[in-house]
Coordinates of N, CA, C and O in Angstrom, one line a residue:
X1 N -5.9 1.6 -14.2 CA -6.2 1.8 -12.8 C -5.9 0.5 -12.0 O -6.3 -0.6 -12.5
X2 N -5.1 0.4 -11.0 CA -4.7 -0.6 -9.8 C -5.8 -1.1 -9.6 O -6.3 -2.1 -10.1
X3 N -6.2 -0.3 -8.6 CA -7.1 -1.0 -7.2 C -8.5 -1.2 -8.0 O -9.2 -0.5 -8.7
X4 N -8.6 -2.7 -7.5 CA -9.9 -3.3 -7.8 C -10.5 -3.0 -6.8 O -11.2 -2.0 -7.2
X5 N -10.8 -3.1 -5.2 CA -11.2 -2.6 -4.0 C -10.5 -2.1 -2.9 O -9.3 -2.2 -2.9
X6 N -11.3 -1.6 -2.0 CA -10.7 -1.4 -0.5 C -11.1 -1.5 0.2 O -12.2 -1.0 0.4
X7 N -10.7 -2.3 1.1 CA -11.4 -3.0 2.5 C -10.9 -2.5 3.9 O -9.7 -2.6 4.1
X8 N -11.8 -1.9 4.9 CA -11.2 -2.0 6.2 C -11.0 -3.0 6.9 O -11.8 -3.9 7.1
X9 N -9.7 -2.9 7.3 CA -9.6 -4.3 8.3 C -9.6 -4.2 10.0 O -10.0 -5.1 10.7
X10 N -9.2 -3.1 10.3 CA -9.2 -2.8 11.8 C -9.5 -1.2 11.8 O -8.9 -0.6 10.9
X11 N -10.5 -0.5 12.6 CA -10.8 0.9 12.8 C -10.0 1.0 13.7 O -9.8 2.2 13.6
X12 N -9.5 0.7 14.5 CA -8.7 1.2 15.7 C -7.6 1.5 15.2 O -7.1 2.5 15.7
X13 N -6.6 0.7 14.1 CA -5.7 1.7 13.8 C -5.6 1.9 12.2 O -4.7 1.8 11.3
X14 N -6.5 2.0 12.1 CA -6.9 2.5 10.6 C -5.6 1.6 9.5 O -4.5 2.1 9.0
X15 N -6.1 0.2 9.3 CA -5.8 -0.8 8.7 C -6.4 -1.2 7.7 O -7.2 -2.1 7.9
X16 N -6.0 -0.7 6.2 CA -6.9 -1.3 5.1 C -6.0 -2.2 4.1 O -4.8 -2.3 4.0
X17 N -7.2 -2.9 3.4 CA -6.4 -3.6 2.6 C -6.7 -3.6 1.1 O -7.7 -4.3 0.9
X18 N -6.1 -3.0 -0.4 CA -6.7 -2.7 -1.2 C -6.1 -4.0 -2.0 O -5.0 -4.4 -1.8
X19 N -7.2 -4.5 -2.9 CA -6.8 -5.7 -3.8 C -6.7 -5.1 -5.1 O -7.6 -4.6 -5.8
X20 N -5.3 -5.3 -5.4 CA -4.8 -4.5 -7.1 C -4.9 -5.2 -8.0 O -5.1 -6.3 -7.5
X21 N -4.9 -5.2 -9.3 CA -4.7 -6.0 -10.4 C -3.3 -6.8 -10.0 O -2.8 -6.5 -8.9
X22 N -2.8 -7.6 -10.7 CA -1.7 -8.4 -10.1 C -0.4 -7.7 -10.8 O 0.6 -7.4 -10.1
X23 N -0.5 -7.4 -12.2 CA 0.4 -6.5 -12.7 C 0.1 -5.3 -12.1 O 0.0 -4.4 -13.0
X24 N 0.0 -5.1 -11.1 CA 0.6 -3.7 -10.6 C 1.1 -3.6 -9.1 O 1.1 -2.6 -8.5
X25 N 1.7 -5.2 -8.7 CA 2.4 -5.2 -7.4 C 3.8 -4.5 -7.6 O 4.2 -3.6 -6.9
X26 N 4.7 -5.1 -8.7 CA 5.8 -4.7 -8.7 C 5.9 -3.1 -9.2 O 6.9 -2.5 -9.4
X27 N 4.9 -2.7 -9.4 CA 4.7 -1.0 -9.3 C 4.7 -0.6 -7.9 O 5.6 0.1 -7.4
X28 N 4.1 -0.9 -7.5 CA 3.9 -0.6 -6.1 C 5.5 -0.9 -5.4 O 6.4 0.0 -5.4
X29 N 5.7 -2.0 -5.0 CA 7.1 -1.8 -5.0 C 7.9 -0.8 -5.2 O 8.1 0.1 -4.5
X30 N 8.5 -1.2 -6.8 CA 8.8 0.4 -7.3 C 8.6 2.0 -6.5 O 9.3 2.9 -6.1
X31 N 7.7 2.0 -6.7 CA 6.7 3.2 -5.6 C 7.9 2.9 -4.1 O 9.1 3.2 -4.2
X32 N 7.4 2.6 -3.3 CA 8.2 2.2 -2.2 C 9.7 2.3 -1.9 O 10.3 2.7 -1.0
X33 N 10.2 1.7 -3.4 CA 11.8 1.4 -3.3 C 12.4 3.4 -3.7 O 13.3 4.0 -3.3
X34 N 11.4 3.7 -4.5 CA 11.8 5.4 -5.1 C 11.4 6.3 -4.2 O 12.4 7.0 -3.8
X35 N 10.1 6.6 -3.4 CA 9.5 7.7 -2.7 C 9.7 7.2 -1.0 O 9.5 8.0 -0.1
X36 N 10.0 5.8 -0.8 CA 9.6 5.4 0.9 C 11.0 4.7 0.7 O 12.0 5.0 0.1
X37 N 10.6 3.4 1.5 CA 11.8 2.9 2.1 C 11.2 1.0 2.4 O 10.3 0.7 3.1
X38 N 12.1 0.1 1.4 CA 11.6 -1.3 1.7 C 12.5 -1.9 3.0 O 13.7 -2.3 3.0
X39 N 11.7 -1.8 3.7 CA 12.1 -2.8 4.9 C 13.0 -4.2 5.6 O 13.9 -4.5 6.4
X40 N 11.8 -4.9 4.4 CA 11.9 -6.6 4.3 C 11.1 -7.1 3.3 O 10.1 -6.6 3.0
X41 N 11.5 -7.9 2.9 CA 11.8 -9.3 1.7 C 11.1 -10.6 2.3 O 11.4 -10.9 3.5
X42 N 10.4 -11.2 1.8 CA 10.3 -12.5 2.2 C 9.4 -12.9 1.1 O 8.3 -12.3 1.1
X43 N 9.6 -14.0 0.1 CA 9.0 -14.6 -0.6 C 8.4 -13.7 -1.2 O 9.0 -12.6 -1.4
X44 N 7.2 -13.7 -1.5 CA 5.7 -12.6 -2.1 C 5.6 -11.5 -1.0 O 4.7 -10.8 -1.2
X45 N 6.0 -11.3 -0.3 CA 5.9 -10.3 1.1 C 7.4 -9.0 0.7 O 8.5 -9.3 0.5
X46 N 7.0 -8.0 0.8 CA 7.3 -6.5 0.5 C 7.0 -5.8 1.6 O 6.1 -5.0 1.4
X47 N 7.6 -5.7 2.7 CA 7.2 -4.6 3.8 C 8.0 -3.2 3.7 O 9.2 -3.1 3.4
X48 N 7.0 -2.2 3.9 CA 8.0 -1.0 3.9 C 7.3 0.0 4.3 O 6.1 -0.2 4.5
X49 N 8.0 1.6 4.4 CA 7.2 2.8 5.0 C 7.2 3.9 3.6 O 8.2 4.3 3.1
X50 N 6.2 4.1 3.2 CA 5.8 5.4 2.4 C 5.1 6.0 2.9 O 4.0 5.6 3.3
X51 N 5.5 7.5 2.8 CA 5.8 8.9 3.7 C 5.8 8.2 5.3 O 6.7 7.4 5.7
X52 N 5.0 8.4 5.8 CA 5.1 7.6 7.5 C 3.8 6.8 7.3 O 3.0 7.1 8.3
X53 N 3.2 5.9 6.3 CA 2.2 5.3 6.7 C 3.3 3.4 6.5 O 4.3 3.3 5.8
X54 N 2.8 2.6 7.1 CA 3.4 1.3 6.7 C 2.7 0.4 5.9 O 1.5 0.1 6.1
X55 N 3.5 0.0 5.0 CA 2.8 -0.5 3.7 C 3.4 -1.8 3.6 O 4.6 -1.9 3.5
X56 N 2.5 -3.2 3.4 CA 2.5 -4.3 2.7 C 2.4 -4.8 2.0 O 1.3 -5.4 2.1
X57 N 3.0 -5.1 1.1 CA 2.9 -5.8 -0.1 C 2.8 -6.9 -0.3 O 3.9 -7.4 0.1
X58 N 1.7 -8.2 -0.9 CA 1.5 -9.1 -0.6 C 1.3 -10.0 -2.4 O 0.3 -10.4 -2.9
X59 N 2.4 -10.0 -2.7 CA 1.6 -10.5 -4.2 C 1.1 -11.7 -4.3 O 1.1 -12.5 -3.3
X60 N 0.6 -12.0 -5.4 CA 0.3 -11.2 -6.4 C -1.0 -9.8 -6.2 O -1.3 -8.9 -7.0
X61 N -1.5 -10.1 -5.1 CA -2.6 -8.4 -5.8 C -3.2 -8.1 -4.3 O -4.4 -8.2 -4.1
X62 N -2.3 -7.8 -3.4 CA -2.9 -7.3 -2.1 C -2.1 -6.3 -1.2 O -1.2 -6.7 -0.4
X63 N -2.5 -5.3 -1.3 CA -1.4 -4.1 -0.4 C -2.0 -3.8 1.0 O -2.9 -3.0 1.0
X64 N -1.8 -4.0 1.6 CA -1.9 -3.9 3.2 C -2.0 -1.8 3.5 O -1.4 -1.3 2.6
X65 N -2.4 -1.2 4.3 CA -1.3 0.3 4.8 C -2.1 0.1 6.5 O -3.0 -0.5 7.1
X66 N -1.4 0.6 6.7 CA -1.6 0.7 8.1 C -1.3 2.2 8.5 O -0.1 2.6 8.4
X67 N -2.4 3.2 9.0 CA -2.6 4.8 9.2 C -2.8 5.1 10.1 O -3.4 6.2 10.3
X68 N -2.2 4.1 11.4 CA -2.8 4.6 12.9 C -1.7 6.1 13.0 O -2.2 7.2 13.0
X69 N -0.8 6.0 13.0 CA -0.1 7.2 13.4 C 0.5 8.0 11.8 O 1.6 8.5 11.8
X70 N -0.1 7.9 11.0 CA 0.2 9.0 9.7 C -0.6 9.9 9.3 O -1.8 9.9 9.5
X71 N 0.1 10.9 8.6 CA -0.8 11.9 8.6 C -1.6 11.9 7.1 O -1.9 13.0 6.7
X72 N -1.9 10.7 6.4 CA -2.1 10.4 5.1 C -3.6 10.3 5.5 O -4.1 10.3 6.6
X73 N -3.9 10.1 4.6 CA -6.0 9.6 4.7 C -5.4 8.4 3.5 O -4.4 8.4 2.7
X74 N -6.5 7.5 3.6 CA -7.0 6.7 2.6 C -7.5 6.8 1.7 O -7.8 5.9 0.9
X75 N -7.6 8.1 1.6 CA -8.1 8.7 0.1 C -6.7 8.6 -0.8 O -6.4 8.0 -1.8
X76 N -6.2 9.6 0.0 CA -4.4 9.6 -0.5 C -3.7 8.7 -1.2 O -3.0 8.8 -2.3
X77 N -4.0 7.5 -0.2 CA -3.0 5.9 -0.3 C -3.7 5.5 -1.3 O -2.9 4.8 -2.1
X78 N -5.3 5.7 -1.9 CA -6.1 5.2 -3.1 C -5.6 6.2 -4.1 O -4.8 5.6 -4.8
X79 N -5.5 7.1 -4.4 CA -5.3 7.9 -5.2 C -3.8 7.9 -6.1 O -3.5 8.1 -7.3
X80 N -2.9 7.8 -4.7 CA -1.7 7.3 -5.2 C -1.6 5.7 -6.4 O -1.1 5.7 -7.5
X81 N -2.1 4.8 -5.6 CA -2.1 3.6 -6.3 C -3.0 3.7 -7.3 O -2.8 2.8 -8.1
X82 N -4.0 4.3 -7.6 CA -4.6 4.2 -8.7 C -4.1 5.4 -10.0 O -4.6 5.5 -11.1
X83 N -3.1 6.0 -9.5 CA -2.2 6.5 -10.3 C -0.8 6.1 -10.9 O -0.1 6.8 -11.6
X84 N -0.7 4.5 -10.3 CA 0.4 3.6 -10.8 C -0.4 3.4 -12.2 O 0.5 3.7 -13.1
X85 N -1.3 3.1 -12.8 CA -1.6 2.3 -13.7 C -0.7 3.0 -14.8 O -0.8 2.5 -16.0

């Protein structure tokens, strides 16, 4: 299993941030680069969109989603990532 937690960061546009084991960033990744779309690159930073939610990648062990305008729930985005393991 990934996700060690999940934190809200902003209610207004449904901004969470889930902290993964650290071996399972570059899954995540993966994930993104196969089913979504990687953005941008920068050092430990991974930005990208899977299905329409926008997703950050922050290694070693912190994924960003941002769900103001997707039609995904947070259950979803948890479910997914804890099906990387």
């Amino acid at each position: 299993m990934c996700v060690v937690s999940r934190s809200l960061v902003c209610a207004s546009s449904k901004t969470y941030v889930f902290t993964i084991k650290a071996e399972c960033a570059d899954k995540v990744v993966d994930l993104l680069e196969r089913e979504g779309k990687v953005t941008a690159r920068f050092g430990p930073l991974v930005k990208g969109v899977y299905k329409d939610a926008i997703v950050t990648v922050v290694k070693p062990d912190k994924v960003q989603v941002i769900l103001q305008f997707s039609k995904l729930t947070v259950d979803e985005v948890e479910q997914v990532l804890r099906s990387l393991a």
